Amino acid sequence: VLDQLLLPHESTYIPILDVKAAWTVIRSMQIRGAPLIAIVAVLGLAVDLSTNDETVKELDGLNDDDVVEYVAKKMEYLKTSRPTAVNLFNAMEELDNIVREAAGKDGSTRENVVTTIMKHAQLMLDRDVSDNKAIGAFGADDLLERHTHPDGVRVVTICNTGSLATAGWGTALGVARELQRRGKLRSIAALETRPYNQGSRLTAYEITQEKMPNPTLLCDSMAASYLANKGADACIVGADRVCANGDTANKIGTYQLAIVAKEMGVEFFVASPFTTLDCELESGDKIEIEERPSGE
């Protein structure tokens, strides 16, 4: 995986050979973005079970009845990496059900389980890109129904929700990417997103690479001034978790951007796939909010 902590100045790839490596890059935020966290976790599990010598040896010593629980323990371990993004938990729950179903089929439980996990990892990659492009298309259609300026839509975003946060294309940034594809992205502004500056390091990097029109990088405290003086048609953000009542958890700073947008009369949208929904939580006050180390 690409070490996102080193971007945009250095592109370094980290090999993921087992679940411990997957857990580490998720926990350390060397990769981040709710969809990507889930995908890296499942891919890491698939690689671990199929190619890691130590894991393969341990599997060799298990009978069929123990294989499922062995895999389940690895999935539980991956779930401890980061608590707020629900995509990881949804992915592990979905995979657990699929693994247990595969274990009940004729043939070797081990082979059925490992093959099923590898196939599901590929499915997750394909599904995420498809979902992202659908979000982009629906978002662009909706915005262009109301915003008819010949040069298109002015967008503001926070954190990073592009290809670096997903399997490809992006969620909130995917809407901007689709607007650009149609020639209807008038401008885009990204907040720096402290403390890790995903906006200035990652979103600005993607915007530059995509050559999006009239790009602006804003310090977080400048959002109100920018909306008042430069203007925007829509603030579009991603999500780590969306509750049953619509409450949304996202990167710190999203809340103040939403308040400012409401005050300024600017439309505010959360762009996220179904994998970010958590219908078991009634409201946002029940979300476990991750507290990062003070050294960050």
PDB file of N, CA and C in Angstrom, residues 123-203:
ATOM      1  N   LEU A 123     -14.124  -8.803  -4.943  1.00  0.00           N
ATOM      2  CA  LEU A 123     -15.471  -8.252  -5.053  1.00  0.00           C
ATOM      3  C   LEU A 123     -15.564  -6.891  -4.381  1.00  0.00           C
ATOM      4  N   MET A 124     -14.942  -6.762  -3.201  1.00  0.00           N
ATOM      5  CA  MET A 124     -14.973  -5.483  -2.490  1.00  0.00           C
ATOM      6  C   MET A 124     -14.300  -4.383  -3.290  1.00  0.00           C
ATOM      7  N   LEU A 125     -13.179  -4.702  -3.924  1.00  0.00           N
ATOM      8  CA  LEU A 125     -12.499  -3.707  -4.762  1.00  0.00           C
ATOM      9  C   LEU A 125     -13.405  -3.236  -5.890  1.00  0.00           C
ATOM     10  N   ASP A 126     -13.983  -4.187  -6.603  1.00  0.00           N
ATOM     11  CA  ASP A 126     -14.833  -3.852  -7.749  1.00  0.00           C
ATOM     12  C   ASP A 126     -16.089  -3.094  -7.305  1.00  0.00           C
ATOM     13  N   ARG A 127     -16.675  -3.548  -6.204  1.00  0.00           N
ATOM     14  CA  ARG A 127     -17.908  -2.925  -5.716  1.00  0.00           C
ATOM     15  C   ARG A 127     -17.668  -1.498  -5.249  1.00  0.00           C
ATOM     16  N   ASP A 128     -16.536  -1.265  -4.602  1.00  0.00           N
ATOM     17  CA  ASP A 128     -16.259   0.081  -4.101  1.00  0.00           C
ATOM     18  C   ASP A 128     -16.106   1.079  -5.243  1.00  0.00           C
ATOM     19  N   VAL A 129     -15.385   0.697  -6.289  1.00  0.00           N
ATOM     20  CA  VAL A 129     -15.226   1.592  -7.437  1.00  0.00           C
ATOM     21  C   VAL A 129     -16.581   1.859  -8.094  1.00  0.00           C
ATOM     22  N   SER A 130     -17.381   0.810  -8.237  1.00  0.00           N
ATOM     23  CA  SER A 130     -18.708   0.959  -8.833  1.00  0.00           C
ATOM     24  C   SER A 130     -19.592   1.877  -7.996  1.00  0.00           C
ATOM     25  N   ASP A 131     -19.575   1.668  -6.674  1.00  0.00           N
ATOM     26  CA  ASP A 131     -20.365   2.517  -5.780  1.00  0.00           C
ATOM     27  C   ASP A 131     -19.915   3.972  -5.867  1.00  0.00           C
ATOM     28  N   ASN A 132     -18.598   4.176  -5.879  1.00  0.00           N
ATOM     29  CA  ASN A 132     -18.071   5.536  -5.936  1.00  0.00           C
ATOM     30  C   ASN A 132     -18.502   6.264  -7.203  1.00  0.00           C
ATOM     31  N   LYS A 133     -18.439   5.574  -8.321  1.00  0.00           N
ATOM     32  CA  LYS A 133     -18.841   6.205  -9.580  1.00  0.00           C
ATOM     33  C   LYS A 133     -20.333   6.503  -9.598  1.00  0.00           C
ATOM     34  N   ALA A 134     -21.121   5.637  -8.954  1.00  0.00           N
ATOM     35  CA  ALA A 134     -22.556   5.894  -8.862  1.00  0.00           C
ATOM     36  C   ALA A 134     -22.826   7.116  -7.987  1.00  0.00           C
ATOM     37  N   ILE A 135     -22.116   7.226  -6.864  1.00  0.00           N
ATOM     38  CA  ILE A 135     -22.247   8.400  -5.999  1.00  0.00           C
ATOM     39  C   ILE A 135     -21.899   9.663  -6.774  1.00  0.00           C
ATOM     40  N   GLY A 136     -20.805   9.604  -7.529  1.00  0.00           N
ATOM     41  CA  GLY A 136     -20.395  10.760  -8.322  1.00  0.00           C
ATOM     42  C   GLY A 136     -21.447  11.170  -9.330  1.00  0.00           C
ATOM     43  N   ALA A 137     -22.018  10.190 -10.004  1.00  0.00           N
ATOM     44  CA  ALA A 137     -23.021  10.482 -11.030  1.00  0.00           C
ATOM     45  C   ALA A 137     -24.298  11.053 -10.413  1.00  0.00           C
ATOM     46  N   PHE A 138     -24.789  10.410  -9.339  1.00  0.00           N
ATOM     47  CA  PHE A 138     -25.994  10.907  -8.680  1.00  0.00           C
ATOM     48  C   PHE A 138     -25.773  12.303  -8.109  1.00  0.00           C
ATOM     49  N   GLY A 139     -24.601  12.506  -7.495  1.00  0.00           N
ATOM     50  CA  GLY A 139     -24.295  13.812  -6.926  1.00  0.00           C
ATOM     51  C   GLY A 139     -24.232  14.903  -7.979  1.00  0.00           C
ATOM     52  N   ALA A 140     -23.575  14.617  -9.097  1.00  0.00           N
ATOM     53  CA  ALA A 140     -23.471  15.600 -10.180  1.00  0.00           C
ATOM     54  C   ALA A 140     -24.842  15.902 -10.769  1.00  0.00           C
ATOM     55  N   ASP A 141     -25.641  14.864 -10.978  1.00  0.00           N
ATOM     56  CA  ASP A 141     -26.993  15.073 -11.522  1.00  0.00           C
ATOM     57  C   ASP A 141     -27.798  15.996 -10.623  1.00  0.00           C
ATOM     58  N   ASP A 142     -27.746  15.728  -9.314  1.00  0.00           N
ATOM     59  CA  ASP A 142     -28.531  16.519  -8.362  1.00  0.00           C
ATOM     60  C   ASP A 142     -28.088  17.975  -8.341  1.00  0.00           C
ATOM     61  N   LEU A 143     -26.796  18.199  -8.279  1.00  0.00           N
ATOM     62  CA  LEU A 143     -26.287  19.572  -8.211  1.00  0.00           C
ATOM     63  C   LEU A 143     -26.602  20.358  -9.480  1.00  0.00           C
ATOM     64  N   LEU A 144     -26.464  19.724 -10.609  1.00  0.00           N
ATOM     65  CA  LEU A 144     -26.670  20.432 -11.874  1.00  0.00           C
ATOM     66  C   LEU A 144     -28.133  20.725 -12.154  1.00  0.00           C
ATOM     67  N   GLU A 145     -29.037  20.082 -11.423  1.00  0.00           N
ATOM     68  CA  GLU A 145     -30.458  20.415 -11.555  1.00  0.00           C
ATOM     69  C   GLU A 145     -30.752  21.813 -11.037  1.00  0.00           C
ATOM     70  N   ARG A 146     -29.970  22.259 -10.034  1.00  0.00           N
ATOM     71  CA  ARG A 146     -30.224  23.549  -9.400  1.00  0.00           C
ATOM     72  C   ARG A 146     -29.192  24.611  -9.748  1.00  0.00           C
ATOM     73  N   HIS A 147     -27.981  24.193  -9.998  1.00  0.00           N
ATOM     74  CA  HIS A 147     -26.901  25.153 -10.245  1.00  0.00           C
ATOM     75  C   HIS A 147     -26.592  25.159 -11.740  1.00  0.00           C
ATOM     76  N   THR A 148     -27.043  26.207 -12.380  1.00  0.00           N
ATOM     77  CA  THR A 148     -27.040  26.229 -13.844  1.00  0.00           C
ATOM     78  C   THR A 148     -26.037  27.218 -14.435  1.00  0.00           C
ATOM     79  N   HIS A 149     -25.108  27.698 -13.623  1.00  0.00           N
ATOM     80  CA  HIS A 149     -24.076  28.589 -14.163  1.00  0.00           C
ATOM     81  C   HIS A 149     -23.360  27.869 -15.313  1.00  0.00           C
ATOM     82  N   PRO A 150     -23.123  28.547 -16.416  1.00  0.00           N
ATOM     83  CA  PRO A 150     -22.516  27.869 -17.572  1.00  0.00           C
ATOM     84  C   PRO A 150     -21.160  27.231 -17.292  1.00  0.00           C
ATOM     85  N   ASP A 151     -20.434  27.767 -16.297  1.00  0.00           N
ATOM     86  CA  ASP A 151     -19.130  27.179 -15.955  1.00  0.00           C
ATOM     87  C   ASP A 151     -19.236  26.059 -14.938  1.00  0.00           C
ATOM     88  N   GLY A 152     -20.437  25.835 -14.396  1.00  0.00           N
ATOM     89  CA  GLY A 152     -20.626  24.706 -13.501  1.00  0.00           C
ATOM     90  C   GLY A 152     -20.707  25.065 -12.029  1.00  0.00           C
ATOM     91  N   VAL A 153     -20.297  24.131 -11.183  1.00  0.00           N
ATOM     92  CA  VAL A 153     -20.527  24.166  -9.735  1.00  0.00           C
ATOM     93  C   VAL A 153     -19.241  24.484  -8.983  1.00  0.00           C
ATOM     94  N   ARG A 154     -19.386  25.309  -7.933  1.00  0.00           N
ATOM     95  CA  ARG A 154     -18.258  25.631  -7.043  1.00  0.00           C
ATOM     96  C   ARG A 154     -18.352  24.739  -5.801  1.00  0.00           C
ATOM     97  N   VAL A 155     -17.300  23.975  -5.542  1.00  0.00           N
ATOM     98  CA  VAL A 155     -17.326  22.952  -4.493  1.00  0.00           C
ATOM     99  C   VAL A 155     -16.301  23.261  -3.405  1.00  0.00           C
ATOM    100  N   VAL A 156     -16.677  22.974  -2.163  1.00  0.00           N
ATOM    101  CA  VAL A 156     -15.746  23.010  -1.026  1.00  0.00           C
ATOM    102  C   VAL A 156     -15.786  21.633  -0.361  1.00  0.00           C
ATOM    103  N   THR A 157     -14.628  21.144   0.063  1.00  0.00           N
ATOM    104  CA  THR A 157     -14.570  19.839   0.732  1.00  0.00           C
ATOM    105  C   THR A 157     -13.557  19.876   1.870  1.00  0.00           C
ATOM    106  N   ILE A 158     -13.563  18.837   2.674  1.00  0.00           N
ATOM    107  CA  ILE A 158     -12.629  18.725   3.797  1.00  0.00           C
ATOM    108  C   ILE A 158     -12.112  17.290   3.858  1.00  0.00           C
ATOM    109  N   CYS A 159     -10.944  17.103   4.431  1.00  0.00           N
ATOM    110  CA  CYS A 159     -10.270  15.816   4.549  1.00  0.00           C
ATOM    111  C   CYS A 159      -9.959  15.270   3.152  1.00  0.00           C
ATOM    112  N   ASN A 160      -9.832  13.960   3.033  1.00  0.00           N
ATOM    113  CA  ASN A 160      -9.560  13.358   1.730  1.00  0.00           C
ATOM    114  C   ASN A 160     -10.566  12.256   1.469  1.00  0.00           C
ATOM    115  N   THR A 161     -11.262  12.371   0.350  1.00  0.00           N
ATOM    116  CA  THR A 161     -12.311  11.410   0.013  1.00  0.00           C
ATOM    117  C   THR A 161     -12.164  10.948  -1.433  1.00  0.00           C
ATOM    118  N   GLY A 162     -10.941  10.982  -1.938  1.00  0.00           N
ATOM    119  CA  GLY A 162     -10.716  10.636  -3.338  1.00  0.00           C
ATOM    120  C   GLY A 162     -10.214   9.223  -3.517  1.00  0.00           C
ATOM    121  N   SER A 163      -9.422   9.026  -4.556  1.00  0.00           N
ATOM    122  CA  SER A 163      -8.893   7.696  -4.851  1.00  0.00           C
ATOM    123  C   SER A 163      -8.007   7.167  -3.737  1.00  0.00           C
ATOM    124  N   LEU A 164      -7.369   8.059  -2.990  1.00  0.00           N
ATOM    125  CA  LEU A 164      -6.481   7.645  -1.911  1.00  0.00           C
ATOM    126  C   LEU A 164      -7.244   7.140  -0.693  1.00  0.00           C
ATOM    127  N   ALA A 165      -8.541   7.407  -0.629  1.00  0.00           N
ATOM    128  CA  ALA A 165      -9.347   6.997   0.520  1.00  0.00           C
ATOM    129  C   ALA A 165     -10.255   5.819   0.193  1.00  0.00           C
ATOM    130  N   THR A 166     -10.208   5.364  -1.043  1.00  0.00           N
ATOM    131  CA  THR A 166     -11.122   4.324  -1.510  1.00  0.00           C
ATOM    132  C   THR A 166     -10.359   3.355  -2.416  1.00  0.00           C
ATOM    133  N   ALA A 167     -11.098   2.472  -3.067  1.00  0.00           N
ATOM    134  CA  ALA A 167     -10.464   1.588  -4.047  1.00  0.00           C
ATOM    135  C   ALA A 167     -10.207   2.316  -5.358  1.00  0.00           C
ATOM    136  N   GLY A 168     -10.810   3.486  -5.509  1.00  0.00           N
ATOM    137  CA  GLY A 168     -10.624   4.273  -6.717  1.00  0.00           C
ATOM    138  C   GLY A 168     -11.780   5.227  -6.917  1.00  0.00           C
ATOM    139  N   TRP A 169     -11.522   6.365  -7.535  1.00  0.00           N
ATOM    140  CA  TRP A 169     -12.506   7.400  -7.893  1.00  0.00           C
ATOM    141  C   TRP A 169     -12.846   8.298  -6.723  1.00  0.00           C
ATOM    142  N   GLY A 170     -13.363   7.747  -5.642  1.00  0.00           N
ATOM    143  CA  GLY A 170     -13.648   8.581  -4.479  1.00  0.00           C
ATOM    144  C   GLY A 170     -15.127   8.813  -4.257  1.00  0.00           C
ATOM    145  N   THR A 171     -15.463   9.300  -3.053  1.00  0.00           N
ATOM    146  CA  THR A 171     -16.856   9.567  -2.687  1.00  0.00           C
ATOM    147  C   THR A 171     -17.170  11.052  -2.896  1.00  0.00           C
ATOM    148  N   ALA A 172     -16.893  11.889  -1.902  1.00  0.00           N
ATOM    149  CA  ALA A 172     -17.148  13.325  -2.075  1.00  0.00           C
ATOM    150  C   ALA A 172     -16.300  13.900  -3.207  1.00  0.00           C
ATOM    151  N   LEU A 173     -15.032  13.549  -3.222  1.00  0.00           N
ATOM    152  CA  LEU A 173     -14.177  14.030  -4.318  1.00  0.00           C
ATOM    153  C   LEU A 173     -14.575  13.376  -5.637  1.00  0.00           C
ATOM    154  N   GLY A 174     -15.216  12.220  -5.552  1.00  0.00           N
ATOM    155  CA  GLY A 174     -15.725  11.576  -6.755  1.00  0.00           C
ATOM    156  C   GLY A 174     -16.822  12.385  -7.422  1.00  0.00           C
ATOM    157  N   VAL A 175     -17.615  13.105  -6.610  1.00  0.00           N
ATOM    158  CA  VAL A 175     -18.634  13.998  -7.182  1.00  0.00           C
ATOM    159  C   VAL A 175     -17.956  15.121  -7.960  1.00  0.00           C
ATOM    160  N   ALA A 176     -16.912  15.693  -7.357  1.00  0.00           N
ATOM    161  CA  ALA A 176     -16.153  16.742  -8.053  1.00  0.00           C
ATOM    162  C   ALA A 176     -15.509  16.192  -9.319  1.00  0.00           C
ATOM    163  N   ARG A 177     -14.989  14.977  -9.241  1.00  0.00           N
ATOM    164  CA  ARG A 177     -14.356  14.350 -10.405  1.00  0.00           C
ATOM    165  C   ARG A 177     -15.377  14.151 -11.542  1.00  0.00           C
ATOM    166  N   GLU A 178     -16.589  13.752 -11.178  1.00  0.00           N
ATOM    167  CA  GLU A 178     -17.631  13.575 -12.197  1.00  0.00           C
ATOM    168  C   GLU A 178     -18.059  14.914 -12.790  1.00  0.00           C
ATOM    169  N   LEU A 179     -18.163  15.936 -11.953  1.00  0.00           N
ATOM    170  CA  LEU A 179     -18.477  17.277 -12.471  1.00  0.00           C
ATOM    171  C   LEU A 179     -17.394  17.734 -13.447  1.00  0.00           C
ATOM    172  N   GLN A 180     -16.145  17.490 -13.095  1.00  0.00           N
ATOM    173  CA  GLN A 180     -15.061  17.850 -13.991  1.00  0.00           C
ATOM    174  C   GLN A 180     -15.153  17.082 -15.305  1.00  0.00           C
ATOM    175  N   ARG A 181     -15.473  15.798 -15.222  1.00  0.00           N
ATOM    176  CA  ARG A 181     -15.596  14.973 -16.426  1.00  0.00           C
ATOM    177  C   ARG A 181     -16.648  15.536 -17.378  1.00  0.00           C
ATOM    178  N   ARG A 182     -17.694  16.129 -16.810  1.00  0.00           N
ATOM    179  CA  ARG A 182     -18.769  16.718 -17.619  1.00  0.00           C
ATOM    180  C   ARG A 182     -18.479  18.160 -18.018  1.00  0.00           C
ATOM    181  N   GLY A 183     -17.329  18.692 -17.577  1.00  0.00           N
ATOM    182  CA  GLY A 183     -17.007  20.084 -17.873  1.00  0.00           C
ATOM    183  C   GLY A 183     -17.810  21.062 -17.048  1.00  0.00           C
ATOM    184  N   LYS A 184     -18.261  20.617 -15.844  1.00  0.00           N
ATOM    185  CA  LYS A 184     -19.140  21.437 -15.025  1.00  0.00           C
ATOM    186  C   LYS A 184     -18.594  21.671 -13.612  1.00  0.00           C
ATOM    187  N   LEU A 185     -17.302  21.549 -13.436  1.00  0.00           N
ATOM    188  CA  LEU A 185     -16.679  21.907 -12.166  1.00  0.00           C
ATOM    189  C   LEU A 185     -16.064  23.291 -12.339  1.00  0.00           C
ATOM    190  N   ARG A 186     -16.658  24.260 -11.673  1.00  0.00           N
ATOM    191  CA  ARG A 186     -16.225  25.654 -11.818  1.00  0.00           C
ATOM    192  C   ARG A 186     -14.997  25.956 -10.961  1.00  0.00           C
ATOM    193  N   SER A 187     -14.986  25.421  -9.738  1.00  0.00           N
ATOM    194  CA  SER A 187     -13.835  25.592  -8.843  1.00  0.00           C
ATOM    195  C   SER A 187     -13.942  24.571  -7.723  1.00  0.00           C
ATOM    196  N   ILE A 188     -12.826  24.332  -7.049  1.00  0.00           N
ATOM    197  CA  ILE A 188     -12.833  23.441  -5.894  1.00  0.00           C
ATOM    198  C   ILE A 188     -11.863  23.964  -4.841  1.00  0.00           C
ATOM    199  N   ALA A 189     -12.338  24.003  -3.598  1.00  0.00           N
ATOM    200  CA  ALA A 189     -11.512  24.431  -2.467  1.00  0.00           C
ATOM    201  C   ALA A 189     -11.466  23.307  -1.450  1.00  0.00           C
ATOM    202  N   ALA A 190     -10.275  23.038  -0.917  1.00  0.00           N
ATOM    203  CA  ALA A 190     -10.093  21.972   0.065  1.00  0.00           C
ATOM    204  C   ALA A 190      -9.537  22.555   1.354  1.00  0.00           C
ATOM    205  N   LEU A 191     -10.159  22.220   2.481  1.00  0.00           N
ATOM    206  CA  LEU A 191      -9.622  22.628   3.769  1.00  0.00           C
ATOM    207  C   LEU A 191      -8.420  21.760   4.121  1.00  0.00           C
ATOM    208  N   GLU A 192      -7.448  22.344   4.809  1.00  0.00           N
ATOM    209  CA  GLU A 192      -6.205  21.635   5.106  1.00  0.00           C
ATOM    210  C   GLU A 192      -6.410  20.401   5.996  1.00  0.00           C
ATOM    211  N   THR A 193      -7.386  20.468   6.909  1.00  0.00           N
ATOM    212  CA  THR A 193      -7.782  19.328   7.735  1.00  0.00           C
ATOM    213  C   THR A 193      -6.704  18.935   8.751  1.00  0.00           C
ATOM    214  N   ARG A 194      -6.522  19.767   9.741  1.00  0.00           N
ATOM    215  CA  ARG A 194      -5.599  19.437  10.824  1.00  0.00           C
ATOM    216  C   ARG A 194      -6.200  18.357  11.719  1.00  0.00           C
ATOM    217  N   PRO A 195      -5.395  17.592  12.453  1.00  0.00           N
ATOM    218  CA  PRO A 195      -3.962  17.790  12.665  1.00  0.00           C
ATOM    219  C   PRO A 195      -3.060  17.084  11.657  1.00  0.00           C
ATOM    220  N   TYR A 196      -3.612  16.133  10.870  1.00  0.00           N
ATOM    221  CA  TYR A 196      -2.752  15.372   9.968  1.00  0.00           C
ATOM    222  C   TYR A 196      -2.731  15.940   8.551  1.00  0.00           C
ATOM    223  N   ASN A 197      -3.516  16.983   8.333  1.00  0.00           N
ATOM    224  CA  ASN A 197      -3.478  17.704   7.057  1.00  0.00           C
ATOM    225  C   ASN A 197      -3.763  16.820   5.839  1.00  0.00           C
ATOM    226  N   GLN A 198      -4.805  15.991   5.965  1.00  0.00           N
ATOM    227  CA  GLN A 198      -5.164  15.171   4.812  1.00  0.00           C
ATOM    228  C   GLN A 198      -5.614  16.017   3.628  1.00  0.00           C
ATOM    229  N   GLY A 199      -6.180  17.190   3.930  1.00  0.00           N
ATOM    230  CA  GLY A 199      -6.604  18.074   2.846  1.00  0.00           C
ATOM    231  C   GLY A 199      -5.428  18.650   2.085  1.00  0.00           C
ATOM    232  N   SER A 200      -4.446  19.160   2.820  1.00  0.00           N
ATOM    233  CA  SER A 200      -3.302  19.799   2.158  1.00  0.00           C
ATOM    234  C   SER A 200      -2.328  18.786   1.579  1.00  0.00           C
ATOM    235  N   ARG A 201      -2.203  17.614   2.212  1.00  0.00           N
ATOM    236  CA  ARG A 201      -1.251  16.616   1.717  1.00  0.00           C
ATOM    237  C   ARG A 201      -1.845  15.698   0.654  1.00  0.00           C
ATOM    238  N   LEU A 202      -3.117  15.322   0.826  1.00  0.00           N
ATOM    239  CA  LEU A 202      -3.696  14.297  -0.032  1.00  0.00           C
ATOM    240  C   LEU A 202      -4.710  14.857  -1.040  1.00  0.00           C
ATOM    241  N   THR A 203      -5.701  15.603  -0.541  1.00  0.00           N
ATOM    242  CA  THR A 203      -6.710  16.133  -1.461  1.00  0.00           C
ATOM    243  C   THR A 203      -6.088  17.127  -2.435  1.00  0.00           C
TER     244      THR A 203
END
